[in-house]
Amino acid sequence: MAEQVMEEKVTVLISEEEVDRRVREIAKKISEDYAGKSVRLVCVLKGSVFFTCELAKRITVPVTMDFISCSSYGNGTESMGRVKITKDLDEPVKDKHVIVIEDIVDSGRTLNSLLALLSTRKPASLRLCTLLDKPDRREVDVKVDYTGFQIENKFVVGYGMDFDQKYRNLPFVGVLEKE
Ligand code: 5GP
């Protein structure tokens, strides 16, 4: 029997120009908020890579960058909202003004746990910046300080975000549809 192949189609949700414009606005706001200070951008791998880099290029206060990678524990423990760090930061964040950069806040579990973990390391301040927010999907409370766009509950790819490791390189945010 012939194997049925599922077709995937990506349609533009937020264009390259719109993302670019919003990234500049957020970078301006961060530069104003942190005037006279320097910021440590903590990029949550891998989906936030493009966003972090584009943002960093446009922030006018001194910037340092570090990278962290985490995955949720499976099943039972996942429901406790715990994350497993699969690649930790290279540098301590103690006394640093840290901004965690995320691609998308969905249930909020990953960020909730990650922020709790980072706060135990005594940064001078700790804020969260996300490109996308799906508020309808929230299960745990997360205070988001900078949001690019609020979106509906659709599965998005592009601008760093993947499906099965594909589509990260798309310059826009698109909705993945399967036919
Ligand atoms: P949360 O812990 O908030 O439920 O999950 C956030 C993470 O789930 C994001 O960092 C991202 O990796 C993944 N995620 C949630 N929604 C989407 C989506 O629409 N597209 C993609 N590519 N990843 C998503």
CSV table of C-alpha atoms and ligand atoms in Angstrom, one decimal:
chain,number,residue,atom,x,y,z
A,1,MET,CA,0.0,0.0,0.0
A,2,ALA,CA,1.3,3.4,-0.9
A,3,GLU,CA,2.4,5.5,2.0
A,4,GLN,CA,0.3,8.6,2.5
A,5,VAL,CA,2.4,11.8,2.5
A,6,MET,CA,1.1,14.7,4.5
A,7,GLU,CA,1.5,18.0,2.7
A,8,GLU,CA,2.7,20.9,4.7
A,9,LYS,CA,2.0,24.5,3.8
A,10,VAL,CA,3.2,27.7,5.5
A,11,THR,CA,1.3,30.9,5.1
A,12,VAL,CA,2.6,34.3,6.3
A,13,LEU,CA,1.2,35.4,9.6
A,14,ILE,CA,3.6,38.2,10.4
A,15,SER,CA,5.7,39.5,7.5
A,16,GLU,CA,9.4,40.1,7.6
A,17,GLU,CA,8.8,43.9,7.5
A,18,GLU,CA,6.3,43.8,10.4
A,19,VAL,CA,8.7,41.7,12.6
A,20,ASP,CA,11.6,44.0,11.7
A,21,ARG,CA,9.6,47.1,12.7
A,22,ARG,CA,8.5,45.5,16.0
A,23,VAL,CA,12.0,44.3,16.9
A,24,ARG,CA,13.2,47.9,16.4
A,25,GLU,CA,10.5,49.2,18.7
A,26,ILE,CA,11.3,46.7,21.4
A,27,ALA,CA,15.0,47.4,21.1
A,28,LYS,CA,14.3,51.1,21.5
A,29,LYS,CA,12.2,50.5,24.6
A,30,ILE,CA,14.9,48.2,26.2
A,31,SER,CA,17.6,50.8,25.4
A,32,GLU,CA,15.5,53.4,27.2
A,33,ASP,CA,14.6,51.2,30.2
A,34,TYR,CA,18.3,50.2,30.7
A,35,ALA,CA,19.9,53.6,30.1
A,36,GLY,CA,23.2,53.8,31.9
A,37,LYS,CA,23.3,50.0,32.5
A,38,SER,CA,24.4,47.0,30.5
A,39,VAL,CA,22.2,44.0,29.7
A,40,ARG,CA,22.8,40.3,29.5
A,41,LEU,CA,20.6,38.7,26.9
A,42,VAL,CA,19.8,35.1,27.7
A,43,CYS,CA,18.8,33.4,24.5
A,44,VAL,CA,16.7,30.3,24.9
A,45,LEU,CA,17.9,27.9,22.2
A,46,LYS,CA,17.1,27.3,19.5
A,47,GLY,CA,13.9,29.1,18.5
A,48,SER,CA,15.0,32.5,19.9
A,49,VAL,CA,18.3,32.7,18.1
A,50,PHE,CA,17.1,35.0,15.2
A,51,PHE,CA,15.1,37.2,17.6
A,52,THR,CA,17.9,37.6,20.1
A,53,CYS,CA,20.5,38.5,17.4
A,54,GLU,CA,18.2,41.0,15.6
A,55,LEU,CA,17.3,42.6,18.9
A,56,ALA,CA,20.9,42.7,20.2
A,57,LYS,CA,22.0,44.5,17.0
A,58,ARG,CA,19.5,47.3,17.7
A,59,ILE,CA,19.9,47.8,21.4
A,60,THR,CA,22.1,50.8,22.1
A,61,VAL,CA,23.2,50.1,25.7
A,62,PRO,CA,26.1,47.6,26.1
A,63,VAL,CA,25.0,44.0,25.5
A,64,THR,CA,26.4,40.6,26.4
A,65,MET,CA,24.8,37.4,25.3
A,66,ASP,CA,24.6,33.9,26.7
A,67,PHE,CA,22.7,30.8,25.6
A,68,ILE,CA,20.6,28.2,27.5
A,69,SER,CA,18.8,25.2,26.3
A,70,CYS,CA,16.1,23.3,28.1
A,71,SER,CA,13.5,20.6,27.6
A,72,SER,CA,10.4,19.8,29.6
A,73,TYR,CA,10.4,16.6,31.7
A,74,GLY,CA,8.1,14.1,30.2
A,75,ASN,CA,4.6,13.2,31.4
A,76,GLY,CA,4.1,13.3,35.2
A,77,THR,CA,6.9,15.5,36.1
A,78,GLU,CA,6.1,17.9,33.2
A,79,SER,CA,2.8,18.6,34.7
A,80,MET,CA,4.8,20.0,37.7
A,81,GLY,CA,6.2,22.5,35.3
A,82,ARG,CA,9.8,21.6,35.7
A,83,VAL,CA,12.4,21.9,33.0
A,84,LYS,CA,15.6,20.1,32.4
A,85,ILE,CA,18.6,22.2,31.4
A,86,THR,CA,20.3,20.5,28.5
A,87,LYS,CA,22.8,23.3,28.0
A,88,ASP,CA,23.5,25.7,30.8
A,89,LEU,CA,24.7,29.3,30.6
A,90,ASP,CA,28.5,29.8,30.2
A,91,GLU,CA,28.7,32.8,32.5
A,92,PRO,CA,27.2,33.5,35.9
A,93,VAL,CA,24.3,36.0,35.9
A,94,LYS,CA,24.9,37.2,39.5
A,95,ASP,CA,24.5,41.0,39.7
A,96,LYS,CA,23.7,41.2,36.0
A,97,HIS,CA,20.6,42.8,34.4
A,98,VAL,CA,19.3,39.8,32.7
A,99,ILE,CA,16.6,39.7,30.0
A,100,VAL,CA,15.5,36.2,29.0
A,101,ILE,CA,14.7,36.1,25.2
A,102,GLU,CA,12.1,33.6,24.2
A,103,ASP,CA,10.5,32.9,20.9
A,104,ILE,CA,7.0,32.1,22.1
A,105,VAL,CA,5.2,31.8,25.5
A,106,ASP,CA,2.5,29.1,25.2
A,107,SER,CA,1.4,27.3,28.4
A,108,GLY,CA,4.1,29.4,30.3
A,109,ARG,CA,5.5,26.3,32.0
A,110,THR,CA,9.0,26.5,30.4
A,111,LEU,CA,9.5,30.1,31.2
A,112,ASN,CA,8.0,29.9,34.7
A,113,SER,CA,10.5,27.2,35.6
A,114,LEU,CA,13.4,28.9,33.8
A,115,LEU,CA,12.8,32.3,35.5
A,116,ALA,CA,12.5,30.6,38.9
A,117,LEU,CA,15.8,28.8,38.3
A,118,LEU,CA,17.6,32.0,37.1
A,119,SER,CA,16.3,34.0,40.0
A,120,THR,CA,18.1,31.7,42.4
A,121,ARG,CA,21.3,32.8,40.8
A,122,LYS,CA,20.8,36.4,42.1
A,123,PRO,CA,20.8,38.6,39.0
A,124,ALA,CA,20.5,42.3,39.7
A,125,SER,CA,17.3,42.2,37.7
A,126,LEU,CA,15.4,39.6,35.6
A,127,ARG,CA,13.0,40.3,32.8
A,128,LEU,CA,11.3,38.4,30.0
A,129,CYS,CA,11.1,39.3,26.4
A,130,THR,CA,9.1,37.2,23.9
A,131,LEU,CA,8.5,37.6,20.2
A,132,LEU,CA,5.2,35.9,20.4
A,133,ASP,CA,2.6,35.3,23.1
A,134,LYS,CA,-0.4,32.9,23.0
A,135,PRO,CA,-2.3,34.1,26.0
A,136,ASP,CA,-5.3,31.8,25.4
A,137,ARG,CA,-3.0,28.8,26.0
A,138,ARG,CA,-1.6,30.0,29.4
A,139,GLU,CA,-1.7,27.4,32.2
A,140,VAL,CA,0.7,29.1,34.7
A,141,ASP,CA,1.2,32.7,35.3
A,142,VAL,CA,4.2,34.3,33.7
A,143,LYS,CA,5.0,38.1,33.8
A,144,VAL,CA,6.1,39.1,30.3
A,145,ASP,CA,7.9,42.4,30.2
A,146,TYR,CA,8.3,42.9,26.5
A,147,THR,CA,6.0,41.2,23.9
A,148,GLY,CA,6.4,41.4,20.1
A,149,PHE,CA,2.9,40.1,19.1
A,150,GLN,CA,0.0,38.4,20.7
A,151,ILE,CA,-1.3,35.6,18.4
A,152,GLU,CA,-4.1,33.1,18.3
A,153,ASN,CA,-3.7,29.5,19.1
A,154,LYS,CA,-2.0,28.4,15.9
A,155,PHE,CA,1.2,26.5,15.4
A,156,VAL,CA,3.7,28.9,14.0
A,157,VAL,CA,7.1,28.4,12.3
A,158,GLY,CA,9.8,30.6,10.9
A,159,TYR,CA,12.1,33.4,12.2
A,160,GLY,CA,13.9,30.7,14.3
A,161,MET,CA,10.9,28.5,15.1
A,162,ASP,CA,10.7,25.0,13.7
A,163,PHE,CA,8.5,22.1,13.0
A,164,ASP,CA,10.6,18.9,13.2
A,165,GLN,CA,13.7,21.2,12.9
A,166,LYS,CA,12.4,22.6,9.6
A,167,TYR,CA,11.4,26.1,8.6
A,168,ARG,CA,13.6,28.0,11.1
A,169,ASN,CA,15.3,29.9,8.3
A,170,LEU,CA,12.1,31.5,7.0
A,171,PRO,CA,12.4,35.3,7.4
A,172,PHE,CA,8.8,35.7,8.5
A,173,VAL,CA,6.5,34.1,11.0
A,174,GLY,CA,4.1,31.7,9.3
A,175,VAL,CA,1.3,29.3,10.2
A,176,LEU,CA,2.0,25.7,9.5
A,177,GLU,CA,-1.0,24.0,7.9
A,178,LYS,CA,-1.1,20.3,7.1
A,179,GLU,CA,-3.2,19.0,4.2
B,1,5GP,P1,5.4,26.6,27.1
B,1,5GP,O1,6.3,26.1,28.2
B,1,5GP,O2,5.1,28.1,27.2
B,1,5GP,O3,4.2,25.8,26.9
B,1,5GP,O4,6.2,26.3,25.7
B,1,5GP,C1,7.0,27.3,25.1
B,1,5GP,C2,7.8,26.6,24.0
B,1,5GP,O5,6.9,25.7,23.2
B,1,5GP,C3,8.3,27.6,23.0
B,1,5GP,O6,9.6,28.1,23.4
B,1,5GP,C4,8.4,26.7,21.8
B,1,5GP,O7,9.6,26.0,21.8
B,1,5GP,C5,7.3,25.8,21.9
B,1,5GP,N1,6.1,26.2,21.1
B,1,5GP,C6,4.9,26.6,21.6
B,1,5GP,N2,4.0,27.0,20.6
B,1,5GP,C7,4.7,26.9,19.5
B,1,5GP,C8,4.4,27.1,18.1
B,1,5GP,O8,3.3,27.6,17.7
B,1,5GP,N3,5.4,26.8,17.2
B,1,5GP,C9,6.6,26.4,17.5
B,1,5GP,N4,7.5,26.1,16.6
B,1,5GP,N5,6.9,26.1,18.8
B,1,5GP,C10,6.0,26.4,19.8
